[in-house]
């Protein structure tokens, strides 16, 4: 039976009949925007599974699908699969790498047409750096992560959801911001927070708030960007955000094997994700001339590696060099 909890803000769905009906409703909203988020008892990746899938359609219209009860077959065969793979629907996500990896490996669903908020936040903060705009950048709060200078190049840390809410949450309902913070704290402290049943009202409120926050953050960040840049640059931002998000989707998903180590999972923006005007991404597919980074195992074009690194057969992308630099420093301090 479908259970509506907490008024019009969200609907908790644990019935296949109702679930298919709601999924079809969402699928028929061609051209509309949705946000996608998921909950799991552990890290969301190809080795795990999804407990809850939250889809926020418009503000105050959020559907929470209990995938654990509905079953793996429901997600693989329902209209939800068509929705997640649809190129006609824009899907806002927050760090979609793990979710895309899990959906593809476990449920045979290829998530597409995503616009990732964590990438959008980074692009807005460093818009001038990438596209050479002469318009002054907004001076964001000091909580924003700044670039880290290493002996080799410049790398960037990505903001998490809590940091993004500190930066842009002023225009969001404060109960949403509060409940997202509670969600982050609770799932950190309780290992089986999302696998236990029955789910209580607080858990549903928290996951609905997260879905709504991801949905609303796009508009909040766009507003901040429009305030301090030319209005026609918003289209440029969204154009490159879409291209960059599609690269981000494949970071984990396209790997035959994953290592789950610090080179693969860290807080840095992977090299070559953000598409820069008139510049080809250094990331590439398995083709002649492709070189694999010995750290993250991703493939890059030959030109980003030094002759010395190639001669020693130890090519490393700039992010993996940063990670190694940090680890070497920790060892030296000990």
CSV table of C-alpha atoms in Angstrom, one decimal:
chain,number,residue,atom,x,y,z
A,1,UNK,CA,0.0,0.0,0.0
A,2,UNK,CA,1.3,3.5,-0.8
A,3,UNK,CA,1.7,5.6,2.3
A,4,UNK,CA,1.6,9.4,2.2
A,5,UNK,CA,3.5,10.8,5.1
A,6,UNK,CA,4.0,14.4,6.2
A,7,UNK,CA,1.5,16.1,4.0
A,8,UNK,CA,2.0,17.2,0.4
A,9,UNK,CA,5.9,17.3,0.6
A,10,UNK,CA,6.5,13.7,-0.4
A,11,UNK,CA,4.9,10.3,-1.0
A,12,UNK,CA,6.5,7.1,0.2
A,13,UNK,CA,5.8,4.2,-2.2
A,14,UNK,CA,6.2,0.6,-1.4
A,15,UNK,CA,3.5,-0.8,-3.8
A,16,UNK,CA,4.4,-2.0,-7.3
A,17,UNK,CA,1.1,-0.9,-8.8
A,18,UNK,CA,1.4,2.6,-7.3
A,19,UNK,CA,5.1,2.7,-8.1
A,20,UNK,CA,4.5,2.0,-11.8
A,21,UNK,CA,1.7,4.6,-11.9
A,22,UNK,CA,3.9,7.3,-10.3
A,23,UNK,CA,6.9,6.4,-12.6
A,24,UNK,CA,4.7,6.8,-15.6
A,25,UNK,CA,3.5,10.2,-14.4
A,26,UNK,CA,7.1,11.3,-14.1
A,27,UNK,CA,8.0,9.8,-17.5
A,28,UNK,CA,5.2,11.8,-19.2
A,29,UNK,CA,6.5,15.1,-17.9
A,30,UNK,CA,8.6,15.7,-21.0
A,31,UNK,CA,10.9,18.7,-20.8
A,32,UNK,CA,10.4,19.0,-17.0
A,33,UNK,CA,13.3,18.8,-14.5
A,34,UNK,CA,13.7,16.2,-11.8
A,35,UNK,CA,16.3,15.4,-9.2
A,36,UNK,CA,17.5,11.9,-8.5
A,37,UNK,CA,19.1,10.7,-5.2
A,38,UNK,CA,19.5,7.3,-3.5
A,39,UNK,CA,20.0,5.8,-0.1
A,40,UNK,CA,21.9,2.7,0.8
A,41,UNK,CA,23.2,1.0,4.0
A,42,UNK,CA,26.7,1.4,2.7
A,43,UNK,CA,28.6,3.2,-0.1
A,44,UNK,CA,26.6,3.3,-3.3
A,45,UNK,CA,28.6,1.4,-6.0
A,46,UNK,CA,28.5,-1.8,-8.1
A,47,UNK,CA,29.1,-3.9,-5.0
A,48,UNK,CA,26.0,-2.7,-3.2
A,49,UNK,CA,22.4,-2.0,-3.7
A,50,UNK,CA,19.9,0.8,-3.5
A,51,UNK,CA,17.5,0.9,-0.5
A,52,UNK,CA,15.5,4.0,-1.5
A,53,UNK,CA,15.3,6.0,-4.7
A,54,UNK,CA,14.0,9.6,-4.3
A,55,UNK,CA,12.7,11.6,-7.3
A,56,UNK,CA,11.8,15.2,-6.8
A,57,UNK,CA,9.7,16.5,-9.6
A,58,UNK,CA,8.8,20.0,-8.6
A,59,UNK,CA,9.1,21.7,-5.2
A,60,UNK,CA,6.9,19.9,-2.7
A,61,UNK,CA,6.3,17.0,-5.1
A,62,UNK,CA,8.7,14.3,-4.1
A,63,UNK,CA,8.4,10.5,-4.5
A,64,UNK,CA,10.3,8.1,-2.4
A,65,UNK,CA,10.5,4.6,-3.9
A,66,UNK,CA,11.3,1.8,-1.4
A,67,UNK,CA,13.5,-0.3,-3.8
A,68,UNK,CA,14.3,-2.8,-1.0
A,69,UNK,CA,10.6,-3.8,-0.8
A,70,UNK,CA,9.6,-3.2,-4.5
A,71,UNK,CA,12.5,-5.4,-5.5
A,72,UNK,CA,15.4,-5.3,-8.0
A,73,UNK,CA,13.1,-6.6,-10.8
A,74,UNK,CA,10.8,-3.6,-10.4
A,75,UNK,CA,13.5,-1.1,-10.9
A,76,UNK,CA,14.9,-3.0,-13.9
A,77,UNK,CA,11.6,-3.3,-15.7
A,78,UNK,CA,9.4,-0.4,-14.6
A,79,UNK,CA,8.9,3.0,-16.1
A,80,UNK,CA,11.6,4.2,-13.6
A,81,UNK,CA,14.2,2.6,-15.8
A,82,UNK,CA,12.9,4.5,-18.8
A,83,UNK,CA,12.9,7.7,-16.8
A,84,UNK,CA,16.5,7.3,-15.6
A,85,UNK,CA,17.7,6.5,-19.1
A,86,UNK,CA,15.6,9.1,-20.9
A,87,UNK,CA,17.4,11.8,-22.8
A,88,UNK,CA,14.3,14.0,-22.7
A,89,UNK,CA,14.4,14.6,-18.9
A,90,UNK,CA,17.0,16.7,-17.2
A,91,UNK,CA,18.1,14.9,-14.0
A,92,UNK,CA,19.8,16.9,-11.2
A,93,UNK,CA,22.2,14.8,-9.1
A,94,UNK,CA,24.8,15.4,-6.4
A,95,UNK,CA,27.9,13.5,-7.2
A,96,UNK,CA,26.4,11.0,-9.6
A,97,UNK,CA,29.5,8.7,-10.0
A,98,UNK,CA,28.5,6.0,-7.4
A,99,UNK,CA,24.8,6.0,-8.4
A,100,UNK,CA,25.6,5.7,-12.1
A,101,UNK,CA,28.0,2.8,-11.3
A,102,UNK,CA,25.5,1.0,-9.2
A,103,UNK,CA,22.5,1.5,-11.5
A,104,UNK,CA,24.5,0.1,-14.5
A,105,UNK,CA,26.3,-2.8,-12.8
A,106,UNK,CA,23.4,-4.0,-10.6
A,107,UNK,CA,20.2,-2.9,-12.3
A,108,UNK,CA,21.3,-2.7,-16.0
A,109,UNK,CA,20.2,1.0,-16.1
A,110,UNK,CA,22.3,3.6,-17.9
A,111,UNK,CA,21.7,6.9,-16.1
A,112,UNK,CA,21.8,9.7,-18.7
A,113,UNK,CA,21.2,13.4,-19.2
A,114,UNK,CA,22.4,14.4,-15.7
A,115,UNK,CA,23.4,17.8,-14.5
A,116,UNK,CA,25.5,17.4,-11.4
A,117,UNK,CA,25.3,20.0,-8.7
A,118,UNK,CA,28.7,19.3,-7.3
A,119,UNK,CA,30.2,20.1,-10.7
A,120,UNK,CA,28.0,23.1,-11.2
A,121,UNK,CA,29.2,24.6,-7.9
A,122,UNK,CA,32.8,24.1,-8.9
A,123,UNK,CA,32.2,25.7,-12.4
A,124,UNK,CA,30.5,28.7,-10.9
A,125,UNK,CA,33.3,29.4,-8.5
A,126,UNK,CA,35.9,29.0,-11.2
A,127,UNK,CA,34.0,30.3,-14.2
A,128,UNK,CA,36.6,32.9,-15.1
A,129,UNK,CA,39.4,30.4,-14.9
A,130,UNK,CA,37.8,28.1,-17.4
A,131,UNK,CA,36.2,30.5,-19.8
A,132,UNK,CA,38.1,33.8,-19.4
A,133,UNK,CA,35.2,36.0,-18.4
A,134,UNK,CA,36.2,39.5,-17.4
A,135,UNK,CA,33.2,39.9,-15.1
A,136,UNK,CA,34.3,39.8,-11.4
A,137,UNK,CA,33.5,36.5,-9.7
A,138,UNK,CA,31.3,36.5,-6.7
A,139,UNK,CA,33.2,36.4,-3.4
A,140,UNK,CA,31.7,33.4,-1.8
A,141,UNK,CA,31.9,32.6,1.9
A,142,UNK,CA,35.2,31.4,3.4
A,143,UNK,CA,33.7,27.9,3.8
A,144,UNK,CA,34.3,27.3,0.1
A,145,UNK,CA,37.2,25.1,-0.7
A,146,UNK,CA,40.1,26.7,-2.5
A,147,UNK,CA,42.6,25.3,-5.0
A,148,UNK,CA,45.4,23.2,-3.6
A,149,UNK,CA,48.9,23.9,-5.0
A,150,UNK,CA,51.1,20.9,-5.5
A,151,UNK,CA,54.6,20.5,-7.0
A,152,UNK,CA,53.0,19.4,-10.3
A,153,UNK,CA,49.8,21.4,-11.0
A,154,UNK,CA,46.7,22.9,-9.6
A,155,UNK,CA,43.9,20.6,-8.3
A,156,UNK,CA,40.5,21.4,-6.7
A,157,UNK,CA,38.5,19.9,-3.9
A,158,UNK,CA,34.8,19.5,-4.4
A,159,UNK,CA,32.3,20.8,-1.9
A,160,UNK,CA,30.0,18.3,-0.3
A,161,UNK,CA,26.2,18.8,0.2
A,162,UNK,CA,26.7,20.5,3.6
A,163,UNK,CA,29.2,23.0,2.2
A,164,UNK,CA,26.9,23.8,-0.8
A,165,UNK,CA,24.0,24.4,1.5
A,166,UNK,CA,26.2,26.9,3.5
A,167,UNK,CA,27.0,28.7,0.3
A,168,UNK,CA,23.6,28.8,-1.4
A,169,UNK,CA,21.1,27.6,1.2
A,170,UNK,CA,19.9,31.1,2.1
A,171,UNK,CA,17.2,30.9,-0.6
A,172,UNK,CA,16.1,27.4,0.4
A,173,UNK,CA,13.5,26.6,3.0
A,174,UNK,CA,15.4,26.3,6.3
A,175,UNK,CA,13.6,23.1,7.3
A,176,UNK,CA,15.1,21.5,4.2
A,177,UNK,CA,18.6,22.6,5.1
A,178,UNK,CA,18.1,21.4,8.7
A,179,UNK,CA,16.8,18.0,7.7
A,180,UNK,CA,19.6,17.4,5.2
A,181,UNK,CA,22.1,18.1,7.9
A,182,UNK,CA,20.3,15.6,10.2
A,183,UNK,CA,20.5,13.0,7.4
A,184,UNK,CA,24.2,13.5,6.9
A,185,UNK,CA,24.8,13.1,10.7
A,186,UNK,CA,22.5,10.1,11.2
A,187,UNK,CA,23.8,8.0,8.3
A,188,UNK,CA,27.3,8.7,9.5
A,189,UNK,CA,26.6,7.5,13.0
A,190,UNK,CA,24.2,4.6,12.3
A,191,UNK,CA,25.6,1.9,9.9
A,192,UNK,CA,22.3,0.3,8.9
A,193,UNK,CA,20.3,3.6,8.9
A,194,UNK,CA,18.6,3.0,5.6
A,195,UNK,CA,18.3,-0.8,5.6
A,196,UNK,CA,16.3,-1.2,8.8
A,197,UNK,CA,12.5,-1.5,8.5
A,198,UNK,CA,10.1,0.0,9.1
A,199,UNK,CA,11.4,3.4,8.2
A,200,UNK,CA,10.3,6.1,10.6
A,201,UNK,CA,8.9,9.5,9.8
A,202,UNK,CA,12.2,11.3,10.5
A,203,UNK,CA,14.1,9.2,7.9
A,204,UNK,CA,11.5,9.9,5.2
A,205,UNK,CA,11.5,13.6,6.0
A,206,UNK,CA,15.3,13.6,5.7
A,207,UNK,CA,15.6,11.8,2.4
A,208,UNK,CA,12.7,13.9,0.9
A,209,UNK,CA,14.6,17.0,2.1
A,210,UNK,CA,17.7,15.8,0.4
A,211,UNK,CA,15.9,15.3,-2.9
A,212,UNK,CA,14.3,18.7,-2.7
A,213,UNK,CA,17.6,20.3,-1.8
A,214,UNK,CA,19.3,18.8,-4.9
A,215,UNK,CA,16.5,20.0,-7.1
A,216,UNK,CA,16.5,23.5,-5.6
A,217,UNK,CA,20.2,24.0,-5.5
A,218,UNK,CA,20.4,24.3,-9.3
A,219,UNK,CA,18.1,27.3,-9.2
A,220,UNK,CA,19.9,28.8,-6.2
A,221,UNK,CA,23.3,28.5,-7.8
A,222,UNK,CA,22.0,29.8,-11.1
A,223,UNK,CA,20.6,32.9,-9.3
A,224,UNK,CA,24.0,33.5,-7.6
A,225,UNK,CA,25.7,33.2,-10.9
A,226,UNK,CA,23.3,35.5,-12.8
A,227,UNK,CA,23.7,38.2,-10.1
A,228,UNK,CA,27.4,38.5,-10.8
A,229,UNK,CA,27.8,37.6,-14.5
A,230,UNK,CA,26.2,38.5,-17.8
A,231,UNK,CA,22.8,36.9,-18.2
A,232,UNK,CA,23.8,35.3,-21.5
A,233,UNK,CA,26.6,33.4,-19.8
A,234,UNK,CA,24.0,31.3,-17.9
A,235,UNK,CA,23.5,29.4,-21.2
A,236,UNK,CA,27.2,28.9,-21.5
A,237,UNK,CA,27.3,27.5,-18.0
A,238,UNK,CA,24.5,25.1,-18.5
A,239,UNK,CA,25.9,24.0,-21.9
A,240,UNK,CA,29.3,23.0,-20.4
A,241,UNK,CA,27.7,21.7,-17.2
A,242,UNK,CA,25.7,19.1,-19.2
A,243,UNK,CA,28.8,18.0,-21.1
A,244,UNK,CA,30.9,17.8,-18.0
A,245,UNK,CA,28.2,15.9,-16.1
A,246,UNK,CA,28.1,13.3,-18.8
A,247,UNK,CA,31.9,12.8,-18.4
A,248,UNK,CA,31.4,12.7,-14.6
A,249,UNK,CA,28.7,9.9,-15.0
A,250,UNK,CA,31.2,7.6,-16.6
A,251,UNK,CA,34.2,8.1,-14.1
A,252,UNK,CA,33.4,4.8,-12.2
A,253,UNK,CA,30.8,3.2,-14.6
A,254,UNK,CA,33.1,2.6,-17.5
A,255,UNK,CA,35.7,0.9,-15.5
A,256,UNK,CA,36.0,-2.9,-15.9
A,257,UNK,CA,37.4,-3.2,-12.4
A,258,UNK,CA,37.4,-0.8,-9.4
A,259,UNK,CA,40.0,-0.4,-6.7
A,260,UNK,CA,38.1,1.7,-4.1
A,261,UNK,CA,41.4,3.2,-2.9
A,262,UNK,CA,42.4,6.8,-2.3
A,263,UNK,CA,43.4,7.2,-5.9
A,264,UNK,CA,39.9,6.4,-7.1
A,265,UNK,CA,37.9,7.8,-4.2
A,266,UNK,CA,39.0,11.2,-2.9
A,267,UNK,CA,37.6,14.7,-2.5
A,268,UNK,CA,39.2,16.1,-5.6
A,269,UNK,CA,37.7,17.0,-9.0
A,270,UNK,CA,38.9,14.3,-11.4
A,271,UNK,CA,41.2,15.7,-14.1
A,272,UNK,CA,39.5,16.3,-17.4
A,273,UNK,CA,35.9,16.3,-16.2
A,274,UNK,CA,35.1,20.0,-16.8
A,275,UNK,CA,34.8,20.8,-20.5
A,276,UNK,CA,36.7,23.9,-21.4
A,277,UNK,CA,35.9,26.0,-24.5
A,278,UNK,CA,37.9,25.2,-27.6
A,279,UNK,CA,39.8,22.5,-25.7
A,280,UNK,CA,39.5,18.7,-26.0
A,281,UNK,CA,39.1,16.8,-22.8
A,282,UNK,CA,42.3,14.9,-21.8
A,283,UNK,CA,40.1,11.9,-20.9
A,284,UNK,CA,39.7,9.4,-23.6
A,285,UNK,CA,38.5,5.9,-24.5
A,286,UNK,CA,40.4,2.7,-25.0
A,287,UNK,CA,42.0,3.6,-28.4
A,288,UNK,CA,45.6,3.7,-29.8
A,289,UNK,CA,47.5,6.4,-28.0
A,290,UNK,CA,45.5,6.1,-24.8
A,291,UNK,CA,47.6,6.0,-21.6
A,292,UNK,CA,46.4,4.6,-18.3
A,293,UNK,CA,47.1,6.5,-15.1
A,294,UNK,CA,48.9,4.2,-12.6
A,295,UNK,CA,46.9,5.7,-9.8
A,296,UNK,CA,43.2,5.9,-10.6
A,297,UNK,CA,43.5,3.6,-13.7
A,298,UNK,CA,41.6,6.1,-15.9
A,299,UNK,CA,42.6,6.6,-19.5
A,300,UNK,CA,44.0,9.9,-20.8
A,301,UNK,CA,45.6,11.2,-23.9
A,302,UNK,CA,49.4,10.9,-24.1
A,303,UNK,CA,50.1,14.7,-24.1
A,304,UNK,CA,49.2,15.3,-20.4
A,305,UNK,CA,52.1,13.1,-19.1
A,306,UNK,CA,55.7,14.1,-19.0
A,307,UNK,CA,58.4,12.3,-21.0
A,308,UNK,CA,60.1,11.3,-17.8
A,309,UNK,CA,56.9,9.7,-16.4
A,310,UNK,CA,56.4,7.8,-19.7
A,311,UNK,CA,60.0,6.6,-19.7
A,312,UNK,CA,59.6,5.3,-16.2
A,313,UNK,CA,56.2,3.7,-17.0
A,314,UNK,CA,54.7,5.7,-14.1
A,315,UNK,CA,52.2,8.1,-15.7
A,316,UNK,CA,50.0,9.9,-13.2
A,317,UNK,CA,47.2,12.4,-13.6
A,318,UNK,CA,47.4,15.6,-11.6
A,319,UNK,CA,44.9,14.4,-9.0
A,320,UNK,CA,46.7,11.2,-8.3
A,321,UNK,CA,50.0,13.1,-8.0
A,322,UNK,CA,48.3,15.3,-5.4
A,323,UNK,CA,47.0,12.2,-3.5
A,324,UNK,CA,50.4,10.6,-3.5
A,325,UNK,CA,52.1,13.9,-2.5
A,326,UNK,CA,49.7,14.1,0.6
A,327,UNK,CA,50.3,10.5,1.5
A,328,UNK,CA,54.1,10.9,1.2
A,329,UNK,CA,53.9,13.9,3.5
A,330,UNK,CA,52.0,11.9,6.1
A,331,UNK,CA,54.6,9.1,6.0
A,332,UNK,CA,57.4,11.6,6.3
A,333,UNK,CA,55.8,13.3,9.4
A,334,UNK,CA,55.6,9.9,11.1
